[in-house]
XYZ file of C-alpha atoms in Angstrom:
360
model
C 4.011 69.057 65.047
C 3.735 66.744 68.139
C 0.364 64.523 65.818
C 3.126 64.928 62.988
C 5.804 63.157 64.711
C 3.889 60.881 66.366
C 2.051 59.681 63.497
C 5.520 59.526 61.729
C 6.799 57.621 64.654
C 3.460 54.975 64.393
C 4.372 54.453 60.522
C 7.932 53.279 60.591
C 7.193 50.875 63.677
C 4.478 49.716 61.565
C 7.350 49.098 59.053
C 9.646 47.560 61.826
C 7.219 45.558 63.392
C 5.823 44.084 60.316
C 9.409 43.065 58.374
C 10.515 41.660 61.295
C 7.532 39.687 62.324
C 7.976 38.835 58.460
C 11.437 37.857 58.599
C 10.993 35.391 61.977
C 7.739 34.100 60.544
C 9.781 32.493 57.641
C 12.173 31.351 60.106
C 9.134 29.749 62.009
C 8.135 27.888 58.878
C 11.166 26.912 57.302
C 12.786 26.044 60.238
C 16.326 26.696 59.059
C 17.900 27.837 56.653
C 16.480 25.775 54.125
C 14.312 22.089 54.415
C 14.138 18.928 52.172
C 10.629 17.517 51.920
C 10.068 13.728 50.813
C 6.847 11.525 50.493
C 7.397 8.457 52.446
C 6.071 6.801 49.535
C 8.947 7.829 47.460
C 11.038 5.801 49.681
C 14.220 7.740 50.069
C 16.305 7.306 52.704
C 16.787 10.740 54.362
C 19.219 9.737 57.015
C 21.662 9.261 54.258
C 20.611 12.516 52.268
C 21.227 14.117 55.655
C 24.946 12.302 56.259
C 25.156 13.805 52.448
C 24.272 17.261 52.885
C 25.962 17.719 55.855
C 29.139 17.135 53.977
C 28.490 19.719 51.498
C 30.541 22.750 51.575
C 28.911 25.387 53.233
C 26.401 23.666 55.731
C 26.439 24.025 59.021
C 24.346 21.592 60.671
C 21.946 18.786 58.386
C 18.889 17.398 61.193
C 16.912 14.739 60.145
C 13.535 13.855 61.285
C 10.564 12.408 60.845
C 7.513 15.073 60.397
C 3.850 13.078 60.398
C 0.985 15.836 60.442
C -2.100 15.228 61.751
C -1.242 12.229 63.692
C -3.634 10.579 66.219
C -2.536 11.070 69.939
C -5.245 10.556 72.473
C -4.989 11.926 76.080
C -7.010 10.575 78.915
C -10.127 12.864 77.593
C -10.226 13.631 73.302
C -8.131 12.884 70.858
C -5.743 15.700 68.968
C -4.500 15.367 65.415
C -0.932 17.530 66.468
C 2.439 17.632 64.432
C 4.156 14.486 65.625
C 7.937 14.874 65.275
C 10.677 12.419 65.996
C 13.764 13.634 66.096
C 17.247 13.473 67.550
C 16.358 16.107 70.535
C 20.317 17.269 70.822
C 20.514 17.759 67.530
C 17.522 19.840 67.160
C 18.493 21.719 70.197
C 21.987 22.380 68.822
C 20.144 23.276 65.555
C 17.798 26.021 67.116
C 20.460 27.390 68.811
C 22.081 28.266 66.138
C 19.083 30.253 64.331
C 17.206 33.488 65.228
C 14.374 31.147 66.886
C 13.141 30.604 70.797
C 15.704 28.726 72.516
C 14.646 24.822 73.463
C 16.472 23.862 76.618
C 13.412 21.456 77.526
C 14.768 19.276 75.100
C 17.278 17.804 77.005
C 14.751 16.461 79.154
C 13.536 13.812 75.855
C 16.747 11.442 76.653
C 15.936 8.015 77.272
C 14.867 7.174 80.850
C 14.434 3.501 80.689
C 10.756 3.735 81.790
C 7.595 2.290 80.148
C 6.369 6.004 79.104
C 8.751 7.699 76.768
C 8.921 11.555 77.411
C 7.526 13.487 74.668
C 7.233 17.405 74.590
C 3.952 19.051 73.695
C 2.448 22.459 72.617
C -1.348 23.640 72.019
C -3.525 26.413 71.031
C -6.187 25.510 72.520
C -4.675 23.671 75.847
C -5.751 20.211 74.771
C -1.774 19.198 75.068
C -0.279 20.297 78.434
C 2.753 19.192 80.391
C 2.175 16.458 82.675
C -0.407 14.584 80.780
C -0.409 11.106 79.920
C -0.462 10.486 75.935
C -1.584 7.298 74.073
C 0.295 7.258 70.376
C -1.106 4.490 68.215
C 1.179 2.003 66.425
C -1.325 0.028 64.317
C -3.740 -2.257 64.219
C -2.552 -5.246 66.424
C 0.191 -3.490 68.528
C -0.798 -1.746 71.427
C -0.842 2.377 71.763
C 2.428 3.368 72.761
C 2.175 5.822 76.098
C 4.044 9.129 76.294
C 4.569 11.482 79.144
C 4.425 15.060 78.442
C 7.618 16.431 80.146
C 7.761 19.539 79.113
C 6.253 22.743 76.266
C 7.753 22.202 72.650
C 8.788 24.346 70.205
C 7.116 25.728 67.488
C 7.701 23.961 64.424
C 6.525 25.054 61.500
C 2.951 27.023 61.531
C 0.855 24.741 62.904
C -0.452 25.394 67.086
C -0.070 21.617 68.232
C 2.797 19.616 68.234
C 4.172 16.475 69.885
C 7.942 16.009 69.752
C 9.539 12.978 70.786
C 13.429 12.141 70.266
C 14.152 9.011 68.405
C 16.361 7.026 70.190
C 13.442 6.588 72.741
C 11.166 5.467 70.200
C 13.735 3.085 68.854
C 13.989 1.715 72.336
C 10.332 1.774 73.169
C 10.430 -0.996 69.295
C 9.093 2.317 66.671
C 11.880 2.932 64.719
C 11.594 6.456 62.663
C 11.360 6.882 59.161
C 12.675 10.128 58.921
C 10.971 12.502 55.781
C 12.713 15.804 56.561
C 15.692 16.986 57.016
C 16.482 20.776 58.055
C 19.735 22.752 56.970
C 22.016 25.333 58.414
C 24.801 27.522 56.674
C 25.459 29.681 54.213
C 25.398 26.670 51.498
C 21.634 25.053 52.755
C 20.082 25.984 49.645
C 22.427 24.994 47.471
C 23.124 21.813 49.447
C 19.028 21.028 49.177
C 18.643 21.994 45.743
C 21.147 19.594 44.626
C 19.960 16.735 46.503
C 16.061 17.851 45.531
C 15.777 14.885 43.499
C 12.319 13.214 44.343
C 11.546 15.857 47.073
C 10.575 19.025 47.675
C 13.063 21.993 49.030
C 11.941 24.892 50.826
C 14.366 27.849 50.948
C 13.975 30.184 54.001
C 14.955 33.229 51.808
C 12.602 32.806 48.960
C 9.747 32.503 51.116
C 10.664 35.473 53.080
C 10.995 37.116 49.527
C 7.434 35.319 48.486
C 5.828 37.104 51.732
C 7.337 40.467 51.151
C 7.027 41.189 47.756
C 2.427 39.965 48.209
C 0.460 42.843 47.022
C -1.252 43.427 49.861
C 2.016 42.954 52.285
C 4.368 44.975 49.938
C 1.547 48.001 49.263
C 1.032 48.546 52.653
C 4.845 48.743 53.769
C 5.255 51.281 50.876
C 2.514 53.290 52.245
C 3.627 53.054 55.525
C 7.105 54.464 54.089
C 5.311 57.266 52.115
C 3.391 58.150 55.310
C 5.433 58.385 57.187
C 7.984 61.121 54.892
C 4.735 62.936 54.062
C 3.898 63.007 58.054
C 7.553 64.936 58.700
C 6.981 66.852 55.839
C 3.746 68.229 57.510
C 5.836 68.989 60.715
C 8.293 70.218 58.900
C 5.760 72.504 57.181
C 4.015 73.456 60.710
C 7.333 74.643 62.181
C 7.592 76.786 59.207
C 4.268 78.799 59.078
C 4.534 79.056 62.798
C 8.035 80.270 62.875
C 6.556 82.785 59.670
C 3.529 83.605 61.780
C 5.035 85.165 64.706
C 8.620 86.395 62.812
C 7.382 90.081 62.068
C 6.828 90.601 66.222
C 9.609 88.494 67.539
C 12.278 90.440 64.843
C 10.800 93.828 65.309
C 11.279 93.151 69.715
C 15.090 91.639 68.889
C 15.748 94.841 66.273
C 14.867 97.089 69.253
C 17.050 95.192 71.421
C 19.751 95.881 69.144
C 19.486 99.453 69.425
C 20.307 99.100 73.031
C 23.937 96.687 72.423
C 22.486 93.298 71.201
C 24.713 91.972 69.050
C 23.046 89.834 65.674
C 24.441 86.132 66.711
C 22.723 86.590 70.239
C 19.327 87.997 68.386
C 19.963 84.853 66.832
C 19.817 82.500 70.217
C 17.288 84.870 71.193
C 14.709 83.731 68.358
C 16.023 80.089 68.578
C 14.902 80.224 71.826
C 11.877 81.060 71.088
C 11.087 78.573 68.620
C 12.898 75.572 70.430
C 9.691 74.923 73.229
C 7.046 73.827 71.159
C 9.865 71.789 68.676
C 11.401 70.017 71.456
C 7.939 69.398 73.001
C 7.614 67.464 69.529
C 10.404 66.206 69.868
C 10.226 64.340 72.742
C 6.110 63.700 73.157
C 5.808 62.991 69.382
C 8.070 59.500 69.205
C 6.342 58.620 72.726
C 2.729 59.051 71.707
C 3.778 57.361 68.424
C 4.719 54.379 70.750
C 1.959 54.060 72.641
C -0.489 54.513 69.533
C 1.192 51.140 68.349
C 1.570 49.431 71.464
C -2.540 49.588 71.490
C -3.622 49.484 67.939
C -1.608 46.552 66.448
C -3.266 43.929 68.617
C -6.417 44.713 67.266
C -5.597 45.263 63.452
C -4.181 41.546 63.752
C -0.504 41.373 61.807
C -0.619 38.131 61.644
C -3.078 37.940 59.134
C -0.262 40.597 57.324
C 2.630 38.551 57.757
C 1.403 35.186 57.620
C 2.100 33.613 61.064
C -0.212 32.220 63.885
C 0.461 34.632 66.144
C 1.044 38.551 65.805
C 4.692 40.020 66.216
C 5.959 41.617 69.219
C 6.326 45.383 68.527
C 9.053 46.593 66.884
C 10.070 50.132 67.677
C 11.689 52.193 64.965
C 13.891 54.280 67.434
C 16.231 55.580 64.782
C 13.143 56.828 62.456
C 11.802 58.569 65.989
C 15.188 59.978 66.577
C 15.930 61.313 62.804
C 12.351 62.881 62.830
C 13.552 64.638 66.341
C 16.815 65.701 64.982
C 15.139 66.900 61.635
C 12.880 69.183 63.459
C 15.687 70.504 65.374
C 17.995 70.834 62.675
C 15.230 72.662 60.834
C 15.367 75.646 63.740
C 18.725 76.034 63.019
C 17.945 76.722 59.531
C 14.899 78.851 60.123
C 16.599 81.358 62.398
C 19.187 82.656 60.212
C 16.681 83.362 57.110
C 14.649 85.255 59.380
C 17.618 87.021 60.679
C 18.836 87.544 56.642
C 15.207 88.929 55.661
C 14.841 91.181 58.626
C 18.200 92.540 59.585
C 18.046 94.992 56.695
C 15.410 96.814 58.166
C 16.756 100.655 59.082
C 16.470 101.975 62.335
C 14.115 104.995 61.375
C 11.633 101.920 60.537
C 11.738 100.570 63.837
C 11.514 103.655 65.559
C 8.133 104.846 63.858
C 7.174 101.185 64.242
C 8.023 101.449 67.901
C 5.947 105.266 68.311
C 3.028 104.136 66.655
């Protein structure tokens, strides 16, 4: 009972773990709620689409911002090729505030100093961008590289492991205006709101990627197994408590009958054998969800999510505590089932059988 459970238990935090890593990795990539997309090329003027959308019904907050991937940045040593975005930093702080993300509160720190170097926050996977360096940002071919200091560890934004974010008023006042190409959306109306303002760009709906991810093959067929595992798993317990209970019935109600004949009265033959049956079921109980627990806690590192879900890094363990506590109360309840059957098949038993049963 106790592998039952705790195999049970492993299943539906698989489940947990992996909808909600799914479910914040589409926030990760989206960004909000929904995103408009345009080609610079196209030229559209975004800072208008984003005065527009944010006076559709139904939207929250509208951010623009200009999104350049792969841009050059050199530090004193290499150059990176990071996601360089320029945004308005209070915005975008009041923005992921508002959304199941990582709070941003190093933002703040992107205002305008009236210094040479304009602040700029940055975030690597490999450490090539840490806080405190000193970051060149080329402007073009004539113009010299405009400097940045790293102030502080970005955000993610979007999937990508380096970024560079930089609020635009201080590149305005360091002479590089932005151009922004994206805008991100907030509210219950975002998709609408982007869809109808899609016109030479591309929107990107938070819930139909989520959707996209879940329903994969791969994604989808393993969170059904885990499902189906994890009721076949209980079943199995439920199936050991049985036989067990079955197994050691003919002694346990032959002792209680014989108690009986000496005052016993049926309903406490009853917590008698419940008694009996309730160590090894609480033991599962208890140990089952733990070991279940731990089992996950050292095996989903290794089998990598993130590959599953389709985000850079793997998801924090989610622990299906309700699943471990019906599969606790299911075994229990079951005891309270199984006693009074046995007690129903053997009470009918007369005493003349118990007492040869007893002599011999």
């Amino acid at each position: 009972m106790v592998a039952s459970v705790a195999l049970a238990t492993y299943a539906l935090t698989f489940d947990a773990t992996a909808r909600r890593g799914l479910a914040d990795g589409a926030w990760r990539t989206v960004g909000a709620d929904a995103r408009l997309d345009a080609n610079p090329a196209a030229g559209i003027d975004m800072n208008a689409v984003g005065r527009s959308i944010a006076a559709t019904p139904g939207v929250r907050q509208a951010v623009a911002a200009q999104v350049t991937d792969n841009a050059r940045v050199t530090t004193e040593s290499t150059l990176v090729t990071p996601r360089l975005v320029i945004v308005d930093a209070a915005a975008f702080q009041r923005l992921l505030a508002s959304i199941p993300v990582p709070d941003a509160p190093e933002l703040a720190r992107l205002a305008p100093t009236g210094q040479d170097d304009v602040p700029a926050l940055v975030r690597s996977g490999d450490r090539s961008l840490l806080p405190g360096m000193r970051l060149q940002l080329p402007r073009g071919d004539d113009e010299p590289a405009l400097r940045l200091t790293a102030v502080g560890t970005a955000p993610a934004v979007g999937d990508t492991a380096d970024v560079v974010i930089v609020d635009a008023s201080a590149l305005t006042a360091a002479g590089v205006p932005a151009v922004p190409n994206t805008v991100w959306v907030t509210g219950p109306g975002a998709a609408q709101a982007v869809a109808a303002h899609a016109e030479g760009a591309t929107a990107v709906v938070r819930a139909d990627v989520l959707h996209e991810r879940r329903t994969a093959p791969l994604t989808a067929g393993l969170l059904r197994l885990a499902w189906m595992s994890a009721a076949a798993l209980a079943a199995l317990g439920l199936l050991g408590l049985t036989l067990g209970a079955a197994a050691g019935a003919p002694e346990r109600w032959l002792t209680l009958s014989r108690l009986r004949t000496l005052g016993l009265r049926l309903r406490e033959a009853r917590w008698v054998a419940a008694g009996e049956l309730l160590p090894p079921v609480a033991v599962a109980a208890i140990a089952g969800p733990l070991l279940g627990v731990l089992l996950a806690h050292l095996t989903f590192g290794p089998l990598a999510l993130r590959l599953l879900i389709g985000s850079p890094t793997d998801p924090a363990v989610m622990v299906a505590w309700w699943g471990a506590g019906l599969l606790a109360l299911t075994l229990l309840a079951a005891v309270t089932v199984v006693v009074p059957i046995e007690s129903a098949l053997r009470r009918r038993r007369r005493l003349s059988e118990l007492l040869r049963a007893g002599g011999g």
